[in-house]
XYZ file of C-alpha atoms in Angstrom:
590
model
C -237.950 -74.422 0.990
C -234.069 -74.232 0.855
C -232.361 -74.301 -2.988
C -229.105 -74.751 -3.410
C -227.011 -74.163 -6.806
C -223.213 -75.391 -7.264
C -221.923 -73.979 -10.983
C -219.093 -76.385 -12.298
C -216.987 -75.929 -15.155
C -219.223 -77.913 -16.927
C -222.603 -77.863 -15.656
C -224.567 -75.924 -12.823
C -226.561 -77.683 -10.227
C -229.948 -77.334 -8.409
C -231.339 -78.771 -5.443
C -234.010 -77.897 -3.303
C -235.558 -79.279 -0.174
C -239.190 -79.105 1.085
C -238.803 -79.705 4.727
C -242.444 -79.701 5.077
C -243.250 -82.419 2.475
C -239.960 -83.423 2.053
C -239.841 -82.939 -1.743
C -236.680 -83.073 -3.410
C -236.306 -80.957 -6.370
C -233.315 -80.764 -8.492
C -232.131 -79.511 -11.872
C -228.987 -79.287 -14.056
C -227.821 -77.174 -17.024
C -224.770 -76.277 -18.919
C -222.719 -73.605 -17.742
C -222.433 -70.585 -19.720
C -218.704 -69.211 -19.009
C -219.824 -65.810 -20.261
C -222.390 -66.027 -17.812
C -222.476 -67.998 -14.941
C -225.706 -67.082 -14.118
C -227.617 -67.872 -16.748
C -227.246 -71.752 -15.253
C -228.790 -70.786 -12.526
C -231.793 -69.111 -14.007
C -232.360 -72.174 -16.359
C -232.079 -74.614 -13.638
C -234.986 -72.287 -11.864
C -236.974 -72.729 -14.729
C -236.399 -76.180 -15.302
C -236.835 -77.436 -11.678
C -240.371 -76.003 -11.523
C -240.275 -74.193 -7.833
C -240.896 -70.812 -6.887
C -238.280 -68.649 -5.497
C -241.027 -66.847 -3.659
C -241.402 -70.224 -1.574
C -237.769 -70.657 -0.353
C -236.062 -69.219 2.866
C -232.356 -70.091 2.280
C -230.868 -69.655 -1.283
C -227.153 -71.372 -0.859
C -224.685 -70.883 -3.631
C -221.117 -72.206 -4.609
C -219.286 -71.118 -7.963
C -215.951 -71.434 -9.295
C -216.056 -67.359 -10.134
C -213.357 -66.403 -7.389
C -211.067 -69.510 -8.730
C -211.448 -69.298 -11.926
C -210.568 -65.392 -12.067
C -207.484 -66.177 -10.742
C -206.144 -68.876 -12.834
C -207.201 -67.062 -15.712
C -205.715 -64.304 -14.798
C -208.309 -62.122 -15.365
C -208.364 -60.612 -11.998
C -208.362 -56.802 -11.602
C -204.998 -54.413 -11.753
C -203.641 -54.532 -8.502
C -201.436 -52.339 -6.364
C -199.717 -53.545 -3.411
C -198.771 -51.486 -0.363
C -196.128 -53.068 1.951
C -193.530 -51.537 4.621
C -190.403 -49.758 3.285
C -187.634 -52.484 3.127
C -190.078 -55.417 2.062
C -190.766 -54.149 -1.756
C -189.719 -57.293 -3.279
C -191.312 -59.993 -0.776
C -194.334 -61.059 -2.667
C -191.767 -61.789 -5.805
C -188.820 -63.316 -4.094
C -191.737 -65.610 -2.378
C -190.118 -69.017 -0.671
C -186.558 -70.371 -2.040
C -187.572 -74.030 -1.792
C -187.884 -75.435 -5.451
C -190.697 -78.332 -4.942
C -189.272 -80.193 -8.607
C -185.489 -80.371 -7.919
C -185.500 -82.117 -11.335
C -187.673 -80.215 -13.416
C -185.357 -78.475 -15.792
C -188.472 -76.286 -17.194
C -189.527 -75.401 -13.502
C -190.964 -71.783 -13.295
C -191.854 -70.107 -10.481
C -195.024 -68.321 -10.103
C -195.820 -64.632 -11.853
C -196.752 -62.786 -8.981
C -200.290 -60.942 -9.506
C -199.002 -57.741 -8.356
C -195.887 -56.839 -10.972
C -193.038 -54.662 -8.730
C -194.200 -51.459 -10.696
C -197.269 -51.419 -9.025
C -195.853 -52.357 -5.439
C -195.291 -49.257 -2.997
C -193.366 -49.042 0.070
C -195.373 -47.302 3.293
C -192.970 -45.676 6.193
C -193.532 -47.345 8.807
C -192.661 -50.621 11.578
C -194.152 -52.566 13.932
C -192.377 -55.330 15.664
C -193.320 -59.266 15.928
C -194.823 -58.763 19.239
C -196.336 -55.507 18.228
C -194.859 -53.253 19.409
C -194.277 -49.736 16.984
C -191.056 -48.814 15.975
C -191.930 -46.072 13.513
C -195.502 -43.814 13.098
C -197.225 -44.455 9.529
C -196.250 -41.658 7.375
C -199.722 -40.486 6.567
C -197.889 -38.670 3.244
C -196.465 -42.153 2.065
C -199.882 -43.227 2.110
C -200.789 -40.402 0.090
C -198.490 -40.652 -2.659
C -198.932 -44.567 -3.196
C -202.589 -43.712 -3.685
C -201.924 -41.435 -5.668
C -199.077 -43.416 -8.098
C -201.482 -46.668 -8.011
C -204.348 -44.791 -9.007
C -202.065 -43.269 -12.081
C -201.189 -46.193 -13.071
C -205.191 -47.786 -13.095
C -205.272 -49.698 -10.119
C -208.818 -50.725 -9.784
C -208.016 -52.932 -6.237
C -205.235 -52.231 -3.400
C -203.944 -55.249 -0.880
C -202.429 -53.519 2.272
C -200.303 -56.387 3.732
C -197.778 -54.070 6.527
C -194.919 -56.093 8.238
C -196.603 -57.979 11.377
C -200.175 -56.581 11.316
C -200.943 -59.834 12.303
C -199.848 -58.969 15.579
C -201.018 -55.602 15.474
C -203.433 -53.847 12.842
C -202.992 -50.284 14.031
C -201.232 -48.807 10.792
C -203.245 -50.874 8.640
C -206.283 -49.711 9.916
C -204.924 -46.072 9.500
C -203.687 -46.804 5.941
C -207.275 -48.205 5.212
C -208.764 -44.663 6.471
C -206.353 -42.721 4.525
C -207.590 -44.617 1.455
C -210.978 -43.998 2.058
C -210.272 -40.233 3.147
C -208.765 -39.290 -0.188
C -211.769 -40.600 -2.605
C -209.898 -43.644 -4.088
C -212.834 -45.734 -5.682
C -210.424 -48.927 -5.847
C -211.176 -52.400 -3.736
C -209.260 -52.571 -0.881
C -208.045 -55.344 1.070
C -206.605 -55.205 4.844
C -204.379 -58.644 5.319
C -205.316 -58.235 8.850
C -208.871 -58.744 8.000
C -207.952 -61.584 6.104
C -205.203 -63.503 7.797
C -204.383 -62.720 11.420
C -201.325 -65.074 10.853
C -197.412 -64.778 10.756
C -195.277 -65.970 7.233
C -194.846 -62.727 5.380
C -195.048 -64.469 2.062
C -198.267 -66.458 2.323
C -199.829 -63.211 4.240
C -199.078 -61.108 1.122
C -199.999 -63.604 -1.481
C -203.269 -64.492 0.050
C -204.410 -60.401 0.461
C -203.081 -60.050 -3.331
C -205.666 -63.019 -4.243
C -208.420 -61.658 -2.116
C -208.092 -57.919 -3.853
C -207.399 -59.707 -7.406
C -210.810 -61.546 -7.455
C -212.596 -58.935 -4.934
C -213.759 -56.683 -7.759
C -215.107 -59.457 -10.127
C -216.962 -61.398 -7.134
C -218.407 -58.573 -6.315
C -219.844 -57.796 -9.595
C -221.012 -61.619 -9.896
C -222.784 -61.628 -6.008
C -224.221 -57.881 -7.434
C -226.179 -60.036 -10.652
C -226.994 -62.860 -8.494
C -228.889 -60.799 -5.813
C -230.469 -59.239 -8.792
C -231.683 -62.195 -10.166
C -233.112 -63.769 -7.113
C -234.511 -59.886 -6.744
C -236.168 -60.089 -10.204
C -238.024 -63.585 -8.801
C -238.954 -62.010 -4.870
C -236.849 -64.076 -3.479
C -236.968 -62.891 -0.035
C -234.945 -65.025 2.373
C -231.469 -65.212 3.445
C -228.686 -66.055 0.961
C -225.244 -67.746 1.770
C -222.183 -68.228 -0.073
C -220.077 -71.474 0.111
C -216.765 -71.120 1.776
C -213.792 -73.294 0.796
C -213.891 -74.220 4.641
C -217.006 -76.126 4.409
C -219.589 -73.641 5.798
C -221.223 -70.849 4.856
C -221.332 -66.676 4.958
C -223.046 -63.742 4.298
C -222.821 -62.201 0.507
C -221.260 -59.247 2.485
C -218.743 -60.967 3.788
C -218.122 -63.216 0.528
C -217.477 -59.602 -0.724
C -215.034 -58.529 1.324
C -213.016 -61.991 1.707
C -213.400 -63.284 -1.647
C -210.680 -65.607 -1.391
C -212.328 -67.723 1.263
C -214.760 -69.047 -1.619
C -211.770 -69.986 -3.875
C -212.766 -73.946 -3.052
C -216.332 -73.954 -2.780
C -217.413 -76.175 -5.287
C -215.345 -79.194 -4.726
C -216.016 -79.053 -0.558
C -219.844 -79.705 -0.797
C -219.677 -83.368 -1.787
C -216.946 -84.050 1.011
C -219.707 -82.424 3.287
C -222.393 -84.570 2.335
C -220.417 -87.370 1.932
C -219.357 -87.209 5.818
C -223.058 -86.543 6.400
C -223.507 -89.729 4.562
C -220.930 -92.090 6.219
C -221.923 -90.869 9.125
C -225.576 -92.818 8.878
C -224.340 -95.596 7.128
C -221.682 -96.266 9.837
C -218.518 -96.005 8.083
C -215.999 -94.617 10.186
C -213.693 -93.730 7.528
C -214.063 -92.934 3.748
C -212.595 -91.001 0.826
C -215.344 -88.439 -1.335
C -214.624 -89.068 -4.964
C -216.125 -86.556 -7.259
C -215.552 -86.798 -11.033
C -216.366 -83.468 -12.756
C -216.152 -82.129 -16.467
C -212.779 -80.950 -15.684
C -211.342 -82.200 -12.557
C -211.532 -84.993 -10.814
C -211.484 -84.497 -6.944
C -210.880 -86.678 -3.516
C -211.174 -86.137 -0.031
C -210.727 -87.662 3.171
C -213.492 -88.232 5.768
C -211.892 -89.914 9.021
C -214.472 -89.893 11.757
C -217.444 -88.569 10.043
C -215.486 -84.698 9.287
C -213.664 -84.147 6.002
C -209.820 -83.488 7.212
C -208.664 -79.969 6.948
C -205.696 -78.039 5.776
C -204.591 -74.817 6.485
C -203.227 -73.644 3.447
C -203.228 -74.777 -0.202
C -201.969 -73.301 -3.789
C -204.149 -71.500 -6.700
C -202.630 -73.331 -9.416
C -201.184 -76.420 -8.313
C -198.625 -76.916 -5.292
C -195.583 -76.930 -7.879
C -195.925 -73.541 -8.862
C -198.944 -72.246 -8.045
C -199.824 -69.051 -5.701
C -200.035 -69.974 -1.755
C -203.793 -68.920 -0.292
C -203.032 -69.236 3.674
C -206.673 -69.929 4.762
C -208.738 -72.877 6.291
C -209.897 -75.319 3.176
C -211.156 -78.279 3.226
C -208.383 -80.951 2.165
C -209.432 -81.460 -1.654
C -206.448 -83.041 -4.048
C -207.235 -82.620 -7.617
C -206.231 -84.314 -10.488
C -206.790 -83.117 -14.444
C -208.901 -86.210 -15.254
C -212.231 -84.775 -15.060
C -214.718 -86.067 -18.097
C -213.340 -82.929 -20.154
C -209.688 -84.530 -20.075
C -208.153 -84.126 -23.478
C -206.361 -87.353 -24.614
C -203.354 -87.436 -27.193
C -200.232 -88.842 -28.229
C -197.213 -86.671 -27.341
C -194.127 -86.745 -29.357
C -192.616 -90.014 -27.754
C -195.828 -91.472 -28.610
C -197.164 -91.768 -25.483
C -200.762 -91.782 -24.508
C -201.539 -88.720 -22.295
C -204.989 -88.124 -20.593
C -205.038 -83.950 -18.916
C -204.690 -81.917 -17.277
C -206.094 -79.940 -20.022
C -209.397 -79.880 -20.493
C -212.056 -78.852 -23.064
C -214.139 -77.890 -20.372
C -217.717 -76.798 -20.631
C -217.348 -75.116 -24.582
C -216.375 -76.604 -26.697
C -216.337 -79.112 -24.803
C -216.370 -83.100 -25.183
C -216.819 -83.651 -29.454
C -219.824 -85.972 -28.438
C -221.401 -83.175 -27.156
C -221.755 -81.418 -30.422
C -220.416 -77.980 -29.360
C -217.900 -77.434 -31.849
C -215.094 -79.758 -30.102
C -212.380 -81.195 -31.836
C -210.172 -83.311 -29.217
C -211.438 -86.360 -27.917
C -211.903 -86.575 -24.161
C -212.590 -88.956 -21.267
C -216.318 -88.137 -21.805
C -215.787 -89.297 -25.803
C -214.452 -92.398 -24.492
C -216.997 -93.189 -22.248
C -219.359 -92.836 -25.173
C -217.495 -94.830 -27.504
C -217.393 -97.703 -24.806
C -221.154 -97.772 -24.826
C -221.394 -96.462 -21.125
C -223.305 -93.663 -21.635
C -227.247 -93.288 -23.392
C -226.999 -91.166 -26.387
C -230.812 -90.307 -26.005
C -231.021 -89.981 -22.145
C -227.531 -87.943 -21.306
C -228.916 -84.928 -19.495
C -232.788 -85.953 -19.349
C -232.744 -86.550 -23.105
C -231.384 -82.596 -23.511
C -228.073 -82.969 -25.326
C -228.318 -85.929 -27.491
C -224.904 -87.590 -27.830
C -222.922 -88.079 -31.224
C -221.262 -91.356 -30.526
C -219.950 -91.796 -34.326
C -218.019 -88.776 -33.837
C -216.772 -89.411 -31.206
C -215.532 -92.700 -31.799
C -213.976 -91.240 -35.129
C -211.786 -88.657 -33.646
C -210.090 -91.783 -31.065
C -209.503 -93.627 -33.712
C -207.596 -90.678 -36.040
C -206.142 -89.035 -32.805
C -205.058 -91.333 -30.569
C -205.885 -94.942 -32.277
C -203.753 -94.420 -35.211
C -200.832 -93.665 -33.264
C -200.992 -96.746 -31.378
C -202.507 -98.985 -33.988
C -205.528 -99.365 -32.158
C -209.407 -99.731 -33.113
C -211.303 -96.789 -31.561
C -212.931 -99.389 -28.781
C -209.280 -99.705 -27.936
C -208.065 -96.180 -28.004
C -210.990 -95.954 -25.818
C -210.815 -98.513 -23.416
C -207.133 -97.464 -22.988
C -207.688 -93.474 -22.428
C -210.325 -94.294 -19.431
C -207.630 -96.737 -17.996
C -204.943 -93.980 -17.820
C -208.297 -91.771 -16.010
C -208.529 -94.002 -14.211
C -204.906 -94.759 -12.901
C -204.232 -91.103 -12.561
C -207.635 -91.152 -10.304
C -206.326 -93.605 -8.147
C -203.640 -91.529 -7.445
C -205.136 -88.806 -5.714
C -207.457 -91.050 -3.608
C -204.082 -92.995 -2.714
C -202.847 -89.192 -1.528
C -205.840 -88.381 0.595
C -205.439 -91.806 2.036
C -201.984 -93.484 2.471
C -200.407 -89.718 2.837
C -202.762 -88.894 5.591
C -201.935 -92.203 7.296
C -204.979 -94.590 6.135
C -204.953 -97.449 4.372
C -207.398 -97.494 1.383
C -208.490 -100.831 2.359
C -210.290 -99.989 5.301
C -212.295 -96.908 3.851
C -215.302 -96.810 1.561
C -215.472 -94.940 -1.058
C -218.249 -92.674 -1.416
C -218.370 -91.756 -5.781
C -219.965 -88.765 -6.869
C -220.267 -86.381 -9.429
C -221.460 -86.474 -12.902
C -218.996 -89.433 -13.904
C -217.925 -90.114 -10.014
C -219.887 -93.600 -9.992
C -219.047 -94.392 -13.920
C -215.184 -95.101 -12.354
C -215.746 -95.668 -8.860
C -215.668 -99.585 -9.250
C -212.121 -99.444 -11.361
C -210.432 -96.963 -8.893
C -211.722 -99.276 -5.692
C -210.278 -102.795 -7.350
C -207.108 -100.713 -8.379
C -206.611 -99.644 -4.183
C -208.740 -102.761 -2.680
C -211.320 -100.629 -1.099
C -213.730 -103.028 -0.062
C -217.338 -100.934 -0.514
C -218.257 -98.283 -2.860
C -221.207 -96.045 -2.194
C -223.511 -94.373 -4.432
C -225.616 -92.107 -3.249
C -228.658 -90.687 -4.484
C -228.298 -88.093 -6.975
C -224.930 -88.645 -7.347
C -224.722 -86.276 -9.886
C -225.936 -82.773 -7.634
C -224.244 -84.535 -4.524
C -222.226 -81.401 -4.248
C -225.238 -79.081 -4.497
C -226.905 -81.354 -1.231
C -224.234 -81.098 0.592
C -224.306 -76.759 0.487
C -227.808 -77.680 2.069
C -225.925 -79.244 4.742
C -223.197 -76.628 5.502
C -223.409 -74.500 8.139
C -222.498 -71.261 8.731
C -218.981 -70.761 9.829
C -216.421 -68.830 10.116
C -212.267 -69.214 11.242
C -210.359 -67.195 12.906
C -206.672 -67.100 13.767
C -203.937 -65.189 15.544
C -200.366 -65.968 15.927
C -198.792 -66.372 19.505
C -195.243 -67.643 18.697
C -194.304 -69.239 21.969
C -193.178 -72.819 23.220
C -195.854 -74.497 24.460
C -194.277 -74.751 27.816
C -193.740 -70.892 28.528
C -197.037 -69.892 27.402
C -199.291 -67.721 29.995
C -202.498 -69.275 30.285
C -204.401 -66.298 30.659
C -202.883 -65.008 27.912
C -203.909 -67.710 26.174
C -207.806 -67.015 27.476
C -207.278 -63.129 26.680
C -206.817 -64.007 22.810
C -209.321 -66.267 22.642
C -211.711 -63.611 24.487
C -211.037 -61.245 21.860
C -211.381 -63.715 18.810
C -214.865 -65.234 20.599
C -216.237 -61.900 20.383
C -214.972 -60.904 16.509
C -216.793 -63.821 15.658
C -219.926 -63.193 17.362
C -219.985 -59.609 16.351
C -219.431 -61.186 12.519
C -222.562 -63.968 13.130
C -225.042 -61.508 14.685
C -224.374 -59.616 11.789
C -225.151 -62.298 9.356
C -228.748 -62.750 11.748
C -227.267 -65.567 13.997
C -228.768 -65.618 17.382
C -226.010 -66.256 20.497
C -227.985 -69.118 21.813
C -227.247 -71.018 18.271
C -223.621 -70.030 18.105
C -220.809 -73.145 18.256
C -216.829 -72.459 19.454
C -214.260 -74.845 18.112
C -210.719 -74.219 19.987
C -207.794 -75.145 18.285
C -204.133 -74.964 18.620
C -201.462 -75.056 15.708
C -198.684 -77.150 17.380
C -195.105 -78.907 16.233
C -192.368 -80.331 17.881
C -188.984 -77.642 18.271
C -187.143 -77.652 14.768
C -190.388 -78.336 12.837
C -191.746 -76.082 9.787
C -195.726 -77.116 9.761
C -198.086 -77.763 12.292
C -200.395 -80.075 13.124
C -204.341 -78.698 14.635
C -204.900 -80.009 18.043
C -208.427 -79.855 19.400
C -208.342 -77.982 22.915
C -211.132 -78.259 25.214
C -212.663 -75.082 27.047
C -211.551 -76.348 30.475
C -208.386 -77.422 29.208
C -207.894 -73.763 28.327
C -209.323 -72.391 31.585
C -207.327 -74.873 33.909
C -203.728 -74.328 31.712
C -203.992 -77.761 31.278
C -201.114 -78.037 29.000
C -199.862 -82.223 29.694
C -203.435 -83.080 28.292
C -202.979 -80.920 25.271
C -199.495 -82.114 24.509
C -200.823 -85.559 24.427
C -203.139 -85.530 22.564
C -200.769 -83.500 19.527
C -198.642 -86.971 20.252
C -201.397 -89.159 19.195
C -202.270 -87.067 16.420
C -198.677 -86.831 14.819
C -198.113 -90.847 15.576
C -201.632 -91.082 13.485
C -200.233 -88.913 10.488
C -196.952 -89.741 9.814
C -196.320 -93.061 12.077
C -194.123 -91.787 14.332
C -193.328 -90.004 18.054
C -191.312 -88.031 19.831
C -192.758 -87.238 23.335
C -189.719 -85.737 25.087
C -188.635 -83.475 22.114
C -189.164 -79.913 23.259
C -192.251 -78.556 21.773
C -193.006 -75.514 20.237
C -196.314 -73.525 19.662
C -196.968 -71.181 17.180
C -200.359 -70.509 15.992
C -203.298 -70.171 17.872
């Protein structure tokens, strides 16, 4: 038996699998934001299984995410090399709304009161140009602990290229008794860009403390029940880890909700055929898209907690997810132009949607569903939450309909088309912007109000087939079944792709090969069933990003460079339409 559970903002899934019988079993409850296990327990209950039965537990939450955006993280010191104090708050000088007169640039998690220098220096290739003063170590424990620092992110100037002092600054920690969670960036990101490096180990030891008090419960829970298999958490990458790793690298979960549908949708266009499709989820708060070109959900290296406007950069592997704040929880209203706005804010799980009966007072996407007639007041979660459609048809009329001079079918009808157009936007972004053209994907609708829209947002892009699956409401939760375990790993070599030493090239990825293994035995993976993917970050000479280009493991013994250097052709001509073969090229992530 494997079970997997996916908490939303909204509701928490369960699914389990019988692979003897092949049984399906699945559940849903609300989800209890003062408790996000409690979900889980009543989707046990309710499903009707036995813990004691299963092997694999899998498990995907919006705990790590939702800490952050809250901001209810823990107090946070930062330790960083003398000279590079104010890093983390000067950030990037790009300004991504040149016309936003309100613009505001992201509060840093770590406030510069509670960021310490370290003596020391270590050059880009590694070198060291100054020892680690053990004594500045010291004293920065010793101020951040003062000042209540329950977690410390050590990010030291290019530890990416070498960890050394970081690795020493860790030991001092431990040395002098300093209960707070610490975070190495080297054991996060093995990657050059100062900024990103810092704010993704100030994430990772921001959440760290609260995950780990949430994985704590959940083992206890599936302790309470004898649950003894193997549990795994989702990563935002698509596959799965170890609750001791999840632990330590927190911020690799940030996404793991949203990336199980795209992996069971590729599962799913996969058998039907389709070559290409977009996974559309609609949620209680979000509303969610992502690409699948060739059977495997496209990839990103990097996205932003909070939006790419202004939000906080997390440089790790994700799965490409754009989200848009149209989710059934949307809040509709009027602003004071008198113009008909649908998110992002939500009324997420409590209050809630006023149909529900929870005590909300603005109407939603969800109220105008009801109002519409499209959902069963007696049915709507297996007959659990019986819907008030009078009151929510009441409150579009007085809130929005009023405004507009509109009946509350109308108000209605006209907040789900504004859903829907903003909907259609983010499947246009996962599909013109990556080089598609909607018209020749499917789109595979999901989600607890995925297929209740699917048909509008299709005629809106002319996508010619829409797919439901099964379940379409714990698609997410299926696809966690489907995940396997996985784990990236990076280093920098900044070098043009020409000059590069092929065996050191092979050296590198000796050394990462074997990290990995040593991290999969440990997580009860046997050699024989362990996978390499090779990959190098490449862009053409006076580039900022990078495109991933698949290398082959005799490519990489044979320093077969022309082959790789086509093949990055193809793939930028593919994204963005365009070629330039005899630029000089540039490589600089491995």
């Amino acid at each position: 038996m494997l079970i997997a559970t996916d908490i939303g903002g909204t509701f928490t899934d369960l699914v389990a699998y019988d692979p003897g019988s092949g049984a399906v079993y699945h559940a849903k409850s609300h989800t209890d934001p003062t408790d996000f296990t409690a979900g889980i327990v009543r989707c046990l209950d309710k499903s009707g299984i036995r813990v004691t039965d299963a092997t694999e537990f899998l498990h995907g939450s919006t705990v790590a995410i939702n800490t952050a955006i809250e901001r209810k993280g823990a107090r946070t010191a930062l330790f960083v090399t003398r000279g590079t104090r104010d890093v983390y708050r000067i950030g990037r000088g790009n300004r991504p709304e040149s016309y936003n007169l309100f613009f505001q640039r992201p509060v840093p998690f770590v406030p510069r009161h509670l960021t310490f220098e370290i003596d020391e220096r270590t050059g880009a290739r590694g070198e060291v140009l100054e020892p680690l003063s053990r004594q500045s170590v010291i004293d920065a424990v010793r101020a951040a602990t003062a000042l209540g620092a329950e977690a410390i992110a050590v990010c030291l100037l290019h530890s990416y290229a070498n960890p050394a002092h970081e690795q020493e600054a860790a030991a001092i920690i431990e040395a002098s008794g300093c209960p707070a969670y610490v975070s190495l960036s080297h054991e996060i990101l093995r990657q050059y860009r100062e900024y990103e490096r810092i704010s993704t180990t100030v994430i990772n030891s921001y959440v760290g403390p609260r995950m780990s008090d949430y994985l704590g419960r959940l083992a206890d829970i599936l302790a309470e029940r004898s649950f003894g298999g193997r549990t795994y958490i989702m990563q935002s990458n698509g596959g799965v880890m170890a609750p001791a790793t999840a632990r330590r690298q927190p911020a690799r979960t940030m996404e793991s909700g949203p990336v199980g549908g795209a992996i069971a949708a590729a599962r799913l266009a996969t058998r039907l055929g389709i070559e290409h499709a977009v996974a559309f989820d609609m949620g209680g708060t979000t509303a969610k898209a992502a690409l699948i070109r060739g059977g495997l959900p496209e990839m990103s290296d990097s996205y932003f907690i909070g939006g790419p406007m202004s939000g906080h950069p997390v440089m790790l592997p994700v799965v490409d997810v754009i989200e848009v704040g149209a989710g059934g929880g949307g809040i509709a209203q009027v602003d004071d132009m008198g113009a008909l706005l649908v998110g992002p804010e939500s009324a997420g799980g409590h209050p809630g949607p006023i149909c529900y009966g929870w005590g909300g007072t603005r109407p939603t996407v969800t109220d105008a569903n009801a109002a519409l007639g499209r959902l069963s007041p007696g049915s709507f979660l297996g007959g659990e939450m019986p819907l008030d459609i009078d009151a929510a048809a009441a409150a579009l009329a007085d809130q929005v309909g009023r405004h507009r001079q509109l009946d509350a079918p109308a108000s209605a009808l006209a907040v789900v088309d504004i859903a829907v157009s903003k909907m259609a936007l983010a499947v246009r972004a996962v599909s013109v912007e990556r080089g598609l053209d909607p018209r020749d994907c499917a789109l595979v609708a999901f989600g607890g109000a995925g297929p209740l829209h699917a048909c509008e947002i299709a005629r809106d892009l002319h996508i010619p087939t829409v797919v439901i699956p099964p379940f379409p409401g714990h698609f997410s939760a299926f696809g966690m079944l489907l995940a396997d375990i996985r784990h990236d790993f990076v280093r920098t070599i900044y070098r043009r792709l020409g000059e590069i030493d092929p065996a050191e090239l092979r050296q590198v990825m000796a050394e990462m090969s074997a990290e990995a293994a040593a991290r999969l035995r440990a997580e009860g993976i046997t050699d024989s069933e362990i996978e390499y993917e090779t990959y190098l970050d490449l862009r053409y000479a006076g580039q900022e990003f990078t495109l991933r280009t698949p290398i082959r493991a005799r490519e990489l013994a044979d320093g077969d460079k022309v082959a790789v250097r086509a093949r990055f052709d193809a793939l930028h001509s593919a994204r963005f339409g365009h070629v330039a073969p005899d630029e000089e090229d540039r490589k600089s992530v491995v």
